[in-house]
Every structure is written in C-alpha cells, then in structure tokens.
Amino acid sequence: MGIQLPDPVVNLGAGMGLALTYGAPCRYNIGPEGRWWETVRRELSELGGVVDERIGPRPITGAEYAGTVDMPPALVDEYLWEEGFVRNPFSRLKTLDGQPECGSWVYRESSLAPRQHHVMLFEAGDARTHIYAHEEASSVNPRMGADHVDGNGQNIAKGVRWAREELPLTVEKETPDPPEAAWSVAYEREQD
C-alpha cells in the first residue's frame, strides 16, 4: 500500500464533508438536482486514489447487491430524497464491470449520527436501476472519518438487509451471501 493520510487529516475531511453536506441542505446540493456532484466525485476519487488508495475507486462486490428497482436513476434520486436520504458527494467511486456508479446516497438518523446506510446506484438498462448497499461508519462525522475510510465496522449483510426492507427492490441477480463484514472481505472471497 502507498501513502495513507493520517487519521487527523481524514477526520478533518469528514468535518468538511459535514459542512458541505449539511451547511447547504438543499435539493441542488444534496438532493436530486445535485447530480452534478457525480462528475466531481469521479474526479476527486481518481485524484484521491493517487494519494491514498483507500479513497480511490474500487470495484463493487456481488455480495453488496441489494436489488433492482423499476425506475431510471433520476427517478430513484427523487425517491431516495423523499425518503430522507442525502446525496453522498465524497464517497469513493464504485465500479461494476468497469462501469462507474451513477449515484451514491446515504441515510443517517441525524447529521452527526455515527453510522449510515449507504446505497450505490448503477444503471441497469430498460429504465431500471441496480442498487448495492452496506452499513458503515458515517463519512461526515468527524469522530468517525478514519473508521469510515478504513472500513472498520462496515457490514454488508446489515446494509443489504436494511435496503431490501426499506426500498421497493426486486432481487434479480444470484449473489453470494453478504458477509457481516467489510467489502474487502467479500472481494477476497470473490477472488478465490
């Protein structure tokens, strides 16, 4: 592994994310009209990965697949916003077979909640959207930033279960059982 940013720097970044996310909690910033963030996020993730691979792009795992919704991504954005999710503009980019995700959204109990439910959107064609999920330390809580970046306490199984209970999903893909662990565990299993 290359350079790793020190925990205080990562936690400062989480604090900046908190200010940018909740300082202007409007549709244009963290809602459906905030789709402009996706291009910025791709670039930031690529650049960040040069400095610290923990914040660079990573492949999504099959175990993170929660289901498919019969709506195009733009309508999924509207639905998630109405359900209390906020756009997650500083999430590291996820890719599915080389295709970048088209949206990253989180549900938190409050702006400083220690945990978050993270859903990642991929265009599925035919006006549908695949949703992948995990539960993890909040990316915008300055006390949890380092845990978030390191994947400490990340739980794919909990996130997938929650998404399947809370969202109008249909499970269309056979996937491995999601582990009660981080994406890196699922990734290693898929490589064997």
Coordinates of C-alpha atoms in Angstrom, one line a residue, residues 3 17 23 32 52 57 63-64 68 77 92 100 105 109 114 125 128 132-134 136 154 161:
I3 CA 0.8 6.6 1.3
G17 CA -18.0 16.8 4.2
G23 CA -24.4 23.5 5.5
P32 CA -31.8 15.1 -6.9
D52 CA -4.3 7.3 -0.7
P57 CA -12.1 3.9 -6.9
A63 CA -22.4 -9.5 -2.1
E64 CA -23.3 -5.8 -1.9
T68 CA -33.2 -3.7 -8.7
D77 CA -32.8 10.0 -6.9
R92 CA -15.2 6.9 -3.1
P100 CA -19.0 3.8 -12.7
W105 CA -26.8 8.1 -1.4
E109 CA -30.5 9.2 11.7
P114 CA -22.1 7.6 14.0
G125 CA -30.9 -0.5 -18.8
R128 CA -34.2 0.2 -14.2
Y132 CA -25.9 -2.1 -4.0
A133 CA -25.7 -1.4 -0.2
H134 CA -23.7 -1.6 3.0
E136 CA -20.9 1.7 7.9
Q154 CA -18.5 -1.9 7.8
R161 CA -31.0 -6.5 4.6

